[in-house]
mmCIF file of C-alpha atoms in Angstrom:
data_model
loop_
_atom_site.group_PDB
_atom_site.id
_atom_site.type_symbol
_atom_site.label_atom_id
_atom_site.label_comp_id
_atom_site.label_asym_id
_atom_site.label_seq_id
_atom_site.Cartn_x
_atom_site.Cartn_y
_atom_site.Cartn_z
ATOM 1 C CA ALA X 306 -15.713 8.500 1.239
ATOM 2 C CA GLU X 307 -18.822 7.070 -0.430
ATOM 3 C CA TYR X 308 -17.168 7.213 -3.840
ATOM 4 C CA MET X 309 -13.926 5.617 -2.671
ATOM 5 C CA GLY X 310 -15.744 2.820 -0.847
ATOM 6 C CA ILE X 311 -17.342 1.717 -4.099
ATOM 7 C CA LEU X 312 -14.305 2.229 -6.336
ATOM 8 C CA ASP X 313 -11.992 0.562 -3.839
ATOM 9 C CA SER X 314 -14.182 -2.559 -3.671
ATOM 10 C CA LEU X 315 -14.519 -3.214 -7.423
ATOM 11 C CA SER X 316 -11.542 -5.547 -7.849
ATOM 12 C CA THR X 317 -12.501 -7.467 -4.701
ATOM 13 C CA LEU X 318 -16.006 -8.023 -6.075
ATOM 14 C CA LEU X 319 -14.541 -9.407 -9.294
ATOM 15 C CA ILE X 320 -12.013 -11.677 -7.588
ATOM 16 C CA MET X 321 -14.786 -13.024 -5.330
ATOM 17 C CA ASP X 322 -17.001 -13.490 -8.405
ATOM 18 C CA LEU X 323 -19.765 -11.307 -6.948
ATOM 19 C CA LYS X 324 -21.263 -10.478 -10.326
ATOM 20 C CA GLU X 325 -24.518 -8.914 -9.119
ATOM 21 C CA GLU X 326 -22.757 -6.535 -6.739
ATOM 22 C CA PHE X 327 -20.204 -5.609 -9.398
ATOM 23 C CA ASN X 328 -22.915 -4.874 -11.973
ATOM 24 C CA THR X 329 -24.772 -2.713 -9.450
ATOM 25 C CA SER X 330 -21.553 -0.767 -8.847
ATOM 26 C CA LEU X 331 -20.927 -0.515 -12.592
ATOM 27 C CA ASN X 332 -24.383 0.986 -13.147
ATOM 28 C CA TRP X 333 -23.742 3.516 -10.385
ATOM 29 C CA ILE X 334 -20.444 4.483 -12.013
ATOM 30 C CA ARG X 335 -22.107 4.832 -15.390
ATOM 31 C CA ASN X 336 -25.095 6.854 -14.198
ATOM 32 C CA GLU X 337 -24.096 8.704 -11.040
ATOM 33 C CA LEU X 338 -20.346 8.985 -10.522
ATOM 34 C CA ASN X 339 -19.228 12.592 -10.899
ATOM 35 C CA PHE X 340 -15.812 13.885 -9.843
ATOM 36 C CA ASP X 341 -16.686 17.574 -10.217
ATOM 37 C CA ILE X 342 -17.294 18.021 -6.500
ATOM 38 C CA ASN X 343 -16.292 20.900 -4.259
ATOM 39 C CA ALA X 344 -14.239 18.775 -1.885
ATOM 40 C CA GLU X 345 -10.588 18.689 -0.893
ATOM 41 C CA VAL X 346 -9.122 15.212 -1.280
ATOM 42 C CA SER X 347 -5.799 13.415 -1.119
ATOM 43 C CA ALA X 348 -4.378 13.177 -4.643
ATOM 44 C CA PHE X 349 -2.399 10.110 -3.580
ATOM 45 C CA GLU X 350 -5.352 8.235 -2.063
ATOM 46 C CA CYS X 351 -7.545 9.050 -5.056
ATOM 47 C CA THR X 352 -4.824 7.647 -7.308
ATOM 48 C CA ILE X 353 -4.227 4.330 -5.550
ATOM 49 C CA ARG X 354 -7.875 3.741 -4.600
ATOM 50 C CA GLY X 355 -9.828 5.486 -7.350
ATOM 51 C CA ILE X 356 -7.677 5.266 -10.472
ATOM 52 C CA GLY X 357 -6.146 1.976 -9.363
ATOM 53 C CA GLY X 358 -9.539 0.488 -8.546
ATOM 54 C CA LEU X 359 -11.114 1.551 -11.835
ATOM 55 C CA ILE X 360 -8.262 0.304 -14.035
ATOM 56 C CA SER X 361 -8.002 -2.975 -12.139
ATOM 57 C CA ALA X 362 -11.730 -3.565 -12.540
ATOM 58 C CA TYR X 363 -11.445 -2.821 -16.259
ATOM 59 C CA GLU X 364 -8.666 -5.378 -16.684
ATOM 60 C CA LEU X 365 -10.163 -8.048 -14.425
ATOM 61 C CA SER X 366 -13.535 -7.804 -16.219
ATOM 62 C CA GLY X 367 -12.021 -8.480 -19.638
ATOM 63 C CA GLU X 368 -11.400 -4.866 -20.737
ATOM 64 C CA LYS X 369 -14.951 -4.486 -22.014
ATOM 65 C CA HIS X 370 -16.356 -1.726 -19.800
ATOM 66 C CA GLU X 371 -14.819 1.414 -21.294
ATOM 67 C CA ILE X 372 -16.665 3.576 -18.785
ATOM 68 C CA LEU X 373 -14.139 2.429 -16.183
ATOM 69 C CA ILE X 374 -11.222 3.860 -18.160
ATOM 70 C CA ASP X 375 -13.213 6.994 -18.991
ATOM 71 C CA LYS X 376 -13.827 7.624 -15.294
ATOM 72 C CA ALA X 377 -10.210 6.870 -14.380
ATOM 73 C CA LYS X 378 -9.142 9.395 -17.004
ATOM 74 C CA GLU X 379 -11.655 11.953 -15.737
ATOM 75 C CA LEU X 380 -10.331 11.642 -12.196
ATOM 76 C CA ALA X 381 -6.685 11.685 -13.284
ATOM 77 C CA ASN X 382 -7.168 14.830 -15.370
ATOM 78 C CA ARG X 383 -8.257 16.631 -12.218
ATOM 79 C CA LEU X 384 -5.521 15.173 -10.038
ATOM 80 C CA LEU X 385 -2.812 16.184 -12.528
ATOM 81 C CA PHE X 386 -3.240 19.781 -11.376
ATOM 82 C CA ALA X 387 -1.563 18.746 -8.102
ATOM 83 C CA TYR X 388 1.636 18.235 -10.135
ATOM 84 C CA ASN X 389 1.680 21.880 -11.261
ATOM 85 C CA THR X 390 4.600 22.879 -9.053
ATOM 86 C CA THR X 391 7.961 24.296 -10.059
ATOM 87 C CA THR X 392 9.597 20.873 -9.732
ATOM 88 C CA GLY X 393 6.743 18.589 -10.761
ATOM 89 C CA ILE X 394 6.562 17.128 -7.249
ATOM 90 C CA PRO X 395 2.824 16.760 -6.521
ATOM 91 C CA GLU X 396 1.186 18.444 -3.568
ATOM 92 C CA SER X 397 -0.934 16.329 -1.255
ATOM 93 C CA LEU X 398 -4.358 17.971 -1.339
ATOM 94 C CA ILE X 399 -6.519 19.134 -4.230
ATOM 95 C CA ASN X 400 -10.042 20.450 -4.537
ATOM 96 C CA LEU X 401 -11.692 18.413 -7.301
ATOM 97 C CA HIS X 402 -13.849 21.381 -8.405
ATOM 98 C CA THR X 403 -11.610 24.429 -8.058
ATOM 99 C CA LEU X 404 -8.445 22.371 -8.745
ATOM 100 C CA ILE X 405 -6.603 24.392 -6.101
ATOM 101 C CA HIS X 406 -3.834 22.286 -4.593
ATOM 102 C CA LYS X 407 -1.660 22.590 -1.499
ATOM 103 C CA ASN X 408 0.252 20.723 1.168
ATOM 104 C CA PRO X 409 -1.072 20.616 4.734
ATOM 105 C CA PRO X 410 0.460 22.535 7.658
ATOM 106 C CA TRP X 411 1.363 19.343 9.537
ATOM 107 C CA THR X 412 3.995 18.462 6.919
ATOM 108 C CA GLY X 413 5.500 21.943 7.049
ATOM 109 C CA ARG X 414 3.910 22.423 3.595
ATOM 110 C CA ALA X 415 6.182 19.682 2.249
ATOM 111 C CA SER X 416 5.176 16.771 0.031
ATOM 112 C CA VAL X 417 5.313 13.241 1.460
ATOM 113 C CA LEU X 418 7.729 10.597 0.162
ATOM 114 C CA SER X 419 5.179 7.775 0.013
ATOM 115 C CA GLU X 420 2.758 9.986 -1.917
ATOM 116 C CA ILE X 421 5.390 11.112 -4.426
ATOM 117 C CA GLY X 422 6.533 7.575 -5.154
ATOM 118 C CA THR X 423 3.314 5.561 -5.038
ATOM 119 C CA VAL X 424 1.495 6.658 -8.186
ATOM 120 C CA GLN X 425 3.768 5.250 -10.876
ATOM 121 C CA LEU X 426 1.893 1.964 -11.459
ATOM 122 C CA GLU X 427 -1.515 3.595 -11.745
ATOM 123 C CA MET X 428 -0.337 6.387 -14.035
ATOM 124 C CA ALA X 429 1.569 3.973 -16.271
ATOM 125 C CA ALA X 430 -1.482 1.732 -16.552
ATOM 126 C CA LEU X 431 -3.697 4.694 -17.435
ATOM 127 C CA SER X 432 -1.237 5.842 -20.093
ATOM 128 C CA HIS X 433 -1.252 2.324 -21.544
ATOM 129 C CA HIS X 434 -5.029 2.188 -21.850
ATOM 130 C CA THR X 435 -5.563 5.769 -23.046
ATOM 131 C CA LYS X 436 -2.478 5.880 -25.308
ATOM 132 C CA ASN X 437 -1.698 9.212 -23.624
ATOM 133 C CA GLN X 438 1.733 9.428 -22.022
ATOM 134 C CA ILE X 439 0.973 12.545 -19.964
ATOM 135 C CA TYR X 440 0.029 10.480 -16.917
ATOM 136 C CA THR X 441 3.162 8.388 -16.708
ATOM 137 C CA LYS X 442 5.316 11.388 -17.638
ATOM 138 C CA LYS X 443 4.000 13.341 -14.652
ATOM 139 C CA ALA X 444 4.620 10.433 -12.283
ATOM 140 C CA GLU X 445 8.076 9.688 -13.657
ATOM 141 C CA LYS X 446 9.137 13.341 -13.569
ATOM 142 C CA ALA X 447 8.375 13.398 -9.843
ATOM 143 C CA MET X 448 10.410 10.242 -9.342
ATOM 144 C CA GLN X 449 13.306 11.746 -11.269
ATOM 145 C CA VAL X 450 13.346 14.711 -8.887
ATOM 146 C CA VAL X 451 13.590 12.229 -5.999
ATOM 147 C CA ARG X 452 16.506 10.454 -7.692
ATOM 148 C CA ASP X 453 18.351 13.715 -8.366
ATOM 149 C CA ALA X 454 17.843 15.413 -4.986
ATOM 150 C CA PRO X 455 21.011 15.331 -2.842
ATOM 151 C CA ILE X 456 20.545 13.216 0.281
ATOM 152 C CA PRO X 457 21.233 15.133 3.544
ATOM 153 C CA ASP X 458 24.719 14.742 5.011
ATOM 154 C CA GLY X 459 25.031 11.599 7.079
ATOM 155 C CA PHE X 460 21.845 10.063 5.682
ATOM 156 C CA PRO X 461 22.353 6.439 4.564
ATOM 157 C CA LEU X 462 22.487 5.963 0.804
ATOM 158 C CA GLY X 463 19.353 4.083 -0.260
ATOM 159 C CA LEU X 464 17.104 5.529 2.425
ATOM 160 C CA TYR X 465 15.019 8.597 1.647
ATOM 161 C CA PRO X 466 13.735 11.350 3.948
ATOM 162 C CA THR X 467 9.985 11.542 4.437
ATOM 163 C CA TYR X 468 9.424 15.167 3.317
ATOM 164 C CA MET X 469 10.400 17.157 0.225
ATOM 165 C CA ASN X 470 9.869 20.822 -0.606
ATOM 166 C CA PRO X 471 7.878 20.775 -3.882
ATOM 167 C CA THR X 472 9.132 24.200 -4.904
ATOM 168 C CA GLN X 473 12.836 23.602 -4.451
ATOM 169 C CA GLY X 474 13.023 19.822 -4.807
ATOM 170 C CA GLN X 475 14.988 19.534 -1.565
ATOM 171 C CA TRP X 476 14.522 17.210 1.387
ATOM 172 C CA THR X 477 13.182 18.872 4.534
ATOM 173 C CA SER X 478 13.393 16.060 7.106
ATOM 174 C CA TYR X 479 15.934 13.663 8.591
ATOM 175 C CA HIS X 480 13.432 10.855 9.133
ATOM 176 C CA ALA X 481 13.536 7.479 7.349
ATOM 177 C CA THR X 482 10.806 4.902 7.878
ATOM 178 C CA LEU X 483 9.015 1.967 6.301
ATOM 179 C CA GLY X 484 5.951 2.959 8.297
ATOM 180 C CA ALA X 485 3.680 5.931 7.679
ATOM 181 C CA LEU X 486 5.101 8.561 5.284
ATOM 182 C CA GLY X 487 7.623 6.177 3.689
ATOM 183 C CA ASP X 488 6.210 2.647 3.312
ATOM 184 C CA SER X 489 4.864 2.233 -0.209
ATOM 185 C CA PHE X 490 7.629 4.323 -1.816
ATOM 186 C CA TYR X 491 9.964 1.347 -1.288
ATOM 187 C CA GLU X 492 7.262 -1.134 -2.313
ATOM 188 C CA TYR X 493 6.845 0.610 -5.675
ATOM 189 C CA LEU X 494 10.554 0.507 -6.500
ATOM 190 C CA LEU X 495 10.159 -3.258 -6.801
ATOM 191 C CA LYS X 496 6.664 -3.314 -8.236
ATOM 192 C CA SER X 497 7.341 -0.643 -10.880
ATOM 193 C CA TRP X 498 10.194 -2.804 -12.138
ATOM 194 C CA ILE X 499 7.938 -5.874 -12.217
ATOM 195 C CA TYR X 500 5.002 -4.009 -13.799
ATOM 196 C CA GLY X 501 7.178 -2.742 -16.641
ATOM 197 C CA GLY X 502 8.275 -6.242 -17.607
ATOM 198 C CA LYS X 503 11.519 -6.032 -15.575
ATOM 199 C CA LYS X 504 13.042 -3.597 -18.049
ATOM 200 C CA SER X 505 13.767 -0.559 -15.870
ATOM 201 C CA LYS X 506 17.329 -0.782 -14.542
ATOM 202 C CA SER X 507 16.702 2.438 -12.643
ATOM 203 C CA TYR X 508 13.897 1.015 -10.492
ATOM 204 C CA LEU X 509 15.745 -2.264 -9.958
ATOM 205 C CA ASN X 510 18.928 -0.508 -8.881
ATOM 206 C CA MET X 511 17.011 1.797 -6.547
ATOM 207 C CA PHE X 512 15.315 -1.190 -4.950
ATOM 208 C CA LEU X 513 18.575 -3.107 -4.518
ATOM 209 C CA GLU X 514 20.236 -0.040 -2.995
ATOM 210 C CA SER X 515 17.286 0.624 -0.684
ATOM 211 C CA SER X 516 16.993 -3.010 0.353
ATOM 212 C CA LYS X 517 20.656 -3.016 1.375
ATOM 213 C CA ALA X 518 20.246 0.253 3.300
ATOM 214 C CA ILE X 519 17.154 -1.015 5.114
ATOM 215 C CA THR X 520 18.946 -4.202 6.147
ATOM 216 C CA GLN X 521 22.042 -2.372 7.335
ATOM 217 C CA ASN X 522 20.345 0.534 9.102
ATOM 218 C CA LEU X 523 16.746 -0.275 10.088
ATOM 219 C CA VAL X 524 16.478 -4.040 10.604
ATOM 220 C CA MET X 525 16.895 -4.763 14.321
ATOM 221 C CA ARG X 526 16.412 -7.522 16.872
ATOM 222 C CA THR X 527 15.098 -7.413 20.401
ATOM 223 C CA ASP X 528 17.646 -7.749 23.191
ATOM 224 C CA ASP X 529 16.991 -11.468 23.507
ATOM 225 C CA GLY X 530 17.571 -11.934 19.771
ATOM 226 C CA GLN X 531 14.218 -13.628 19.307
ATOM 227 C CA THR X 532 12.272 -11.003 17.390
ATOM 228 C CA LEU X 533 13.319 -9.259 14.181
ATOM 229 C CA PHE X 534 11.682 -5.941 13.317
ATOM 230 C CA ILE X 535 12.159 -2.805 11.225
ATOM 231 C CA GLY X 536 12.798 0.342 13.215
ATOM 232 C CA GLU X 537 12.821 3.920 11.985
ATOM 233 C CA MET X 538 15.600 6.487 11.894
ATOM 234 C CA LYS X 539 15.417 10.093 13.065
ATOM 235 C CA ARG X 540 18.538 12.260 12.746
ATOM 236 C CA GLY X 541 20.775 9.220 12.658
ATOM 237 C CA VAL X 542 19.234 7.502 15.673
ATOM 238 C CA VAL X 543 17.306 4.258 15.118
ATOM 239 C CA ILE X 544 14.122 4.066 17.182
ATOM 240 C CA PRO X 545 12.890 0.580 18.191
ATOM 241 C CA ARG X 546 9.347 1.171 16.985
ATOM 242 C CA MET X 547 7.446 -0.506 14.145
ATOM 243 C CA ASP X 548 4.184 0.510 12.499
ATOM 244 C CA HIS X 549 1.638 -2.084 11.416
ATOM 245 C CA LEU X 550 2.053 -0.432 8.006
ATOM 246 C CA ALA X 551 5.668 -1.641 7.888
ATOM 247 C CA CYS X 552 4.460 -5.250 7.801
ATOM 248 C CA PHE X 553 4.101 -4.760 4.041
ATOM 249 C CA ALA X 554 7.871 -5.293 3.903
ATOM 250 C CA ALA X 555 7.430 -9.008 4.606
ATOM 251 C CA GLY X 556 5.466 -9.370 1.383
ATOM 252 C CA MET X 557 7.887 -7.072 -0.448
ATOM 253 C CA TYR X 558 10.896 -9.192 0.471
ATOM 254 C CA GLY X 559 9.044 -12.392 -0.330
ATOM 255 C CA LEU X 560 8.151 -11.039 -3.764
ATOM 256 C CA ALA X 561 11.714 -9.846 -4.349
ATOM 257 C CA SER X 562 13.078 -13.296 -3.554
ATOM 258 C CA GLU X 563 10.823 -14.775 -6.234
ATOM 259 C CA GLU X 564 11.336 -12.180 -8.952
ATOM 260 C CA ILE X 565 14.958 -10.985 -8.707
ATOM 261 C CA THR X 566 17.740 -13.428 -9.547
ATOM 262 C CA GLU X 567 20.814 -11.299 -8.758
ATOM 263 C CA GLY X 568 19.935 -10.222 -5.219
ATOM 264 C CA PRO X 569 20.575 -11.687 -1.744
ATOM 265 C CA ILE X 570 17.700 -14.134 -2.143
ATOM 266 C CA THR X 571 18.353 -16.186 0.996
ATOM 267 C CA GLN X 572 18.508 -13.023 3.097
ATOM 268 C CA TRP X 573 15.245 -11.757 1.613
ATOM 269 C CA LYS X 574 13.510 -15.062 2.299
ATOM 270 C CA THR X 575 14.677 -14.921 5.910
ATOM 271 C CA LEU X 576 13.506 -11.335 6.287
ATOM 272 C CA ALA X 577 10.120 -12.204 4.807
ATOM 273 C CA SER X 578 9.697 -15.163 7.147
ATOM 274 C CA GLU X 579 10.847 -13.457 10.341
ATOM 275 C CA LEU X 580 8.976 -10.206 9.701
ATOM 276 C CA THR X 581 5.798 -12.194 9.105
ATOM 277 C CA GLU X 582 6.259 -13.897 12.480
ATOM 278 C CA THR X 583 6.769 -10.520 14.162
ATOM 279 C CA CYS X 584 3.656 -9.094 12.565
ATOM 280 C CA PHE X 585 1.650 -12.124 13.657
ATOM 281 C CA GLN X 586 2.919 -11.565 17.189
ATOM 282 C CA MET X 587 1.521 -8.038 17.057
ATOM 283 C CA TYR X 588 -1.867 -9.755 17.045
ATOM 284 C CA THR X 589 -1.252 -12.631 19.428
ATOM 285 C CA LYS X 590 0.318 -10.449 22.128
ATOM 286 C CA SER X 591 -2.723 -8.165 22.449
ATOM 287 C CA ARG X 592 -5.691 -8.969 24.670
ATOM 288 C CA THR X 593 -8.145 -8.900 21.772
ATOM 289 C CA GLY X 594 -5.892 -10.823 19.393
ATOM 290 C CA ILE X 595 -5.859 -7.736 17.142
ATOM 291 C CA ALA X 596 -2.740 -5.700 16.378
ATOM 292 C CA PRO X 597 -2.275 -2.064 17.381
ATOM 293 C CA GLU X 598 -1.291 0.660 14.918
ATOM 294 C CA SER X 599 2.301 0.456 16.165
ATOM 295 C CA VAL X 600 4.446 -1.450 18.659
ATOM 296 C CA ASN X 601 7.537 -0.545 20.670
ATOM 297 C CA PHE X 602 10.463 -2.811 21.578
ATOM 298 C CA PRO X 603 11.878 -1.606 24.900
ATOM 299 C CA PRO X 604 14.951 -3.214 26.498
ATOM 300 C CA GLY X 605 14.440 -6.778 27.640
ATOM 301 C CA GLY X 606 13.077 -8.424 24.524
ATOM 302 C CA THR X 607 9.425 -7.444 24.939
ATOM 303 C CA MET X 608 6.871 -6.086 22.480
ATOM 304 C CA LEU X 609 4.484 -3.434 23.759
ATOM 305 C CA ALA X 610 1.557 -1.713 22.079
ATOM 306 C CA GLY X 611 2.424 1.824 21.051
ATOM 307 C CA THR X 612 -0.455 3.536 19.285
ATOM 308 C CA PRO X 613 -3.247 1.257 20.568
ATOM 309 C CA TYR X 614 -6.025 1.506 17.978
ATOM 310 C CA TYR X 615 -6.735 -0.800 15.017
ATOM 311 C CA LEU X 616 -8.029 0.548 11.711
ATOM 312 C CA LEU X 617 -8.798 -2.738 9.890
ATOM 313 C CA ARG X 618 -5.328 -2.641 8.362
ATOM 314 C CA PRO X 619 -4.257 -5.265 5.794
ATOM 315 C CA GLU X 620 -0.452 -5.439 5.886
ATOM 316 C CA THR X 621 -0.122 -8.503 8.103
ATOM 317 C CA VAL X 622 -2.618 -10.626 6.174
ATOM 318 C CA GLU X 623 -0.880 -9.385 3.024
ATOM 319 C CA ALA X 624 2.300 -10.943 4.430
ATOM 320 C CA PHE X 625 0.435 -14.194 5.149
ATOM 321 C CA PHE X 626 -0.816 -14.255 1.559
ATOM 322 C CA TYR X 627 2.619 -13.853 -0.018
ATOM 323 C CA GLN X 628 4.244 -16.320 2.370
ATOM 324 C CA TRP X 629 1.549 -18.900 1.640
ATOM 325 C CA ARG X 630 1.972 -18.441 -2.099
ATOM 326 C CA PHE X 631 5.749 -18.767 -1.982
ATOM 327 C CA THR X 632 6.208 -21.450 0.696
ATOM 328 C CA LYS X 633 2.889 -23.329 0.908
ATOM 329 C CA GLN X 634 3.387 -23.681 4.661
ATOM 330 C CA GLN X 635 0.018 -24.358 6.287
ATOM 331 C CA LYS X 636 0.843 -22.157 9.261
ATOM 332 C CA TYR X 637 0.219 -19.023 7.221
ATOM 333 C CA ARG X 638 -3.356 -20.069 6.543
ATOM 334 C CA ASP X 639 -3.693 -20.901 10.218
ATOM 335 C CA TYR X 640 -2.392 -17.443 11.129
ATOM 336 C CA GLY X 641 -4.856 -15.834 8.739
ATOM 337 C CA TRP X 642 -7.777 -17.754 10.159
ATOM 338 C CA LYS X 643 -6.855 -16.819 13.720
ATOM 339 C CA VAL X 644 -6.546 -13.131 12.816
ATOM 340 C CA PHE X 645 -9.815 -13.153 10.890
ATOM 341 C CA ARG X 646 -11.680 -14.742 13.790
ATOM 342 C CA ALA X 647 -10.434 -12.034 16.144
ATOM 343 C CA ILE X 648 -11.426 -9.280 13.704
ATOM 344 C CA ASN X 649 -14.807 -10.896 13.183
ATOM 345 C CA LYS X 650 -15.334 -11.060 16.934
ATOM 346 C CA TYR X 651 -14.446 -7.486 17.841
ATOM 347 C CA CYS X 652 -14.803 -5.432 14.641
ATOM 348 C CA ARG X 653 -17.995 -6.763 13.089
ATOM 349 C CA VAL X 654 -20.961 -4.413 13.420
ATOM 350 C CA THR X 655 -24.269 -6.132 14.142
ATOM 351 C CA SER X 656 -26.179 -3.813 11.803
ATOM 352 C CA GLY X 657 -23.740 -4.492 8.969
ATOM 353 C CA GLY X 658 -20.120 -3.841 8.095
ATOM 354 C CA TYR X 659 -16.953 -3.676 10.173
ATOM 355 C CA ALA X 660 -15.282 -0.952 12.227
ATOM 356 C CA GLY X 661 -11.894 -0.415 13.800
ATOM 357 C CA ILE X 662 -11.430 -0.556 17.552
ATOM 358 C CA LYS X 663 -10.048 2.210 19.749
ATOM 359 C CA HIS X 664 -7.786 0.114 22.003
ATOM 360 C CA VAL X 665 -6.675 -3.441 21.292
ATOM 361 C CA ASN X 666 -5.968 -4.174 24.962
ATOM 362 C CA SER X 667 -9.196 -2.826 26.459
ATOM 363 C CA PHE X 668 -12.395 -4.711 27.259
ATOM 364 C CA PRO X 669 -15.063 -4.334 26.213
ATOM 365 C CA ALA X 670 -13.562 -3.384 22.858
ATOM 366 C CA LYS X 671 -14.955 -0.044 21.663
ATOM 367 C CA GLN X 672 -15.488 0.393 17.955
ATOM 368 C CA ASP X 673 -14.641 3.630 16.134
ATOM 369 C CA ASP X 674 -17.713 3.764 13.829
ATOM 370 C CA LEU X 675 -15.610 3.853 10.653
ATOM 371 C CA MET X 676 -15.088 1.211 7.982
ATOM 372 C CA GLN X 677 -11.987 2.106 5.990
ATOM 373 C CA SER X 678 -12.274 1.397 2.273
ATOM 374 C CA PHE X 679 -9.018 -0.557 2.394
ATOM 375 C CA TRP X 680 -10.863 -3.146 4.484
ATOM 376 C CA LEU X 681 -12.798 -4.001 1.315
ATOM 377 C CA ALA X 682 -9.945 -3.438 -1.115
ATOM 378 C CA GLU X 683 -7.113 -5.104 0.772
ATOM 379 C CA THR X 684 -7.806 -6.906 4.043
ATOM 380 C CA LEU X 685 -10.735 -8.987 2.817
ATOM 381 C CA LYS X 686 -9.125 -9.599 -0.576
ATOM 382 C CA TYR X 687 -5.854 -10.863 0.884
ATOM 383 C CA LEU X 688 -7.725 -13.115 3.303
ATOM 384 C CA TYR X 689 -9.915 -14.470 0.496
ATOM 385 C CA MET X 690 -6.919 -15.149 -1.759
ATOM 386 C CA LEU X 691 -5.034 -16.739 1.151
ATOM 387 C CA PHE X 692 -7.666 -19.494 1.242
ATOM 388 C CA SER X 693 -8.147 -19.737 -2.536
ATOM 389 C CA SER X 694 -6.245 -21.655 -5.199
ATOM 390 C CA ASP X 695 -3.338 -19.916 -6.918
ATOM 391 C CA GLU X 696 -5.341 -19.752 -10.146
ATOM 392 C CA ILE X 697 -7.491 -16.979 -8.722
ATOM 393 C CA LEU X 698 -4.626 -14.543 -9.418
ATOM 394 C CA ASP X 699 -1.420 -15.479 -11.235
ATOM 395 C CA LEU X 700 1.380 -13.395 -9.703
ATOM 396 C CA LYS X 701 3.450 -13.915 -12.831
ATOM 397 C CA LYS X 702 0.821 -12.027 -14.827
ATOM 398 C CA TRP X 703 -0.461 -9.494 -12.290
ATOM 399 C CA VAL X 704 1.122 -7.126 -9.797
ATOM 400 C CA LEU X 705 -0.906 -5.816 -6.871
ATOM 401 C CA ASN X 706 -0.780 -2.075 -6.320
ATOM 402 C CA THR X 707 -0.422 -0.778 -2.780
ATOM 403 C CA GLU X 708 -4.214 -0.909 -2.399
ATOM 404 C CA ALA X 709 -4.243 -4.567 -3.546
ATOM 405 C CA HIS X 710 -5.737 -3.737 -6.949
ATOM 406 C CA PRO X 711 -4.270 -6.205 -9.495
ATOM 407 C CA LEU X 712 -2.753 -4.617 -12.605
ATOM 408 C CA LYS X 713 -1.618 -6.590 -15.644
ATOM 409 C CA ILE X 714 2.148 -6.818 -15.969
ATOM 410 C CA ARG X 715 3.317 -5.245 -19.240
ATOM 411 C CA THR X 716 5.720 -7.511 -21.086
ATOM 412 C CA SER X 717 5.999 -5.301 -24.162
#
C-alpha cells in the first residue's frame, strides 16, 4: 500500500507541477524501492497503478529518468509469472517474492474479465520503452483467448462474462456488467485502439460490437423516462442497478464520439451526456452530497442508494472532465466544484489526507480510515484538469489509462 501510494501519485505530481514532491518520490524510488517482498498482491492493480504510474512519470518528465523504466521492468518481470497458465490467461494474485500465483476462492478460482483485459496499454508501453516484446505478447495472448472463447448460449454478442477458467479458457459465469469485474475491459477496447495509433481493426471492431451490445441490452431508463443508466445482466435478466464504477462509461462514450468517425456518434454523445447527469445525481440525491458505491432503480422512477459507502472514487469526476473537454459547457465545472466541496467537507482528515465514508446518508458521516491510492492518481487529477486549460494534457497526444496515468499515443 505504501509503495502503490507513491507510484500512483507520480503522474499527478507532474501534472500539478509539484517538482519538489516529485523529486522526493524519485529519490525514494532510486534508493529504497524494492519489489522483492514476501507479499501477495493483485497483478492487475500492480500493473495499472505501479507499471502505469512509473511509465507515465517517465514520459511526462521528458523520458530522462531511466530508473522509472528500470523499476517498471523489474515489477513487470515478477508479474509475468501470473501469466504462466495453460492458456496464458493471468491469475489474479501473485507473491512478489516466491512468484507463486493463484486465483482467490471468491471467484471460484476463475480469472476476472476486467483484470484480463486491462493490462494491454501498460504492457505495450513497457515493450516500447524496453524494446522487449515479451510484455505486450503476454497481454495480447490473453486477449486473444478472450476473443476466441465461445460465448455461452443466449449471451449477447459483444458482452463478455465476468469470469474465465485460466486452465481451460472457458467462461464460468453468466454475468455481464460495466461495474465491478467488467468495467475497464470495455474501456481498454477503445483506448488500446487509440494508443496504437488507431491501427488495430481488432480492437476497434470489438469496441463497436460491445458498444452496440451495451446499448441494446444494458442501457435502461427509469419508469418515468427521466433517468438513463446502465444496468447489469445475470443469466439473461437485466438488473436495474448501477455501480459508481460504471460512470466511467460516460467518459468512454464521450471519447469514442471524438475519436471514431464511423460509429453512431450522435448516440454516443447522448449517452455520454445523460450518463454524466445520472452520475451527478448519485451525489446530489444523497444526504452528504457524496455518491454511494452503487444505486438501485426500483419501480417508480426513483434512485436509491444500494451499497452505501464511498471510497473516494473518481469515475464521476472523470466524466465531468471529458464532458468539459468535449463540450465546454460550464455546468460540468460547476458539478465538479459541488462534488469536490462535499468530499472536502466529509472526507478530509484534520490530521492530513482524505478517507472514504461508511454511509453517504448517515450523519455524522463516519470515515473509514483509508485513503485509496486512486484518490491521488485519479480523483484529484481529474478535478485538477477539469479546472485547468486544455494545454495541460493534449488528448490527441495522450491516452489516460484506467488509473488516469497519461501514456503517449504511438503513431508509428
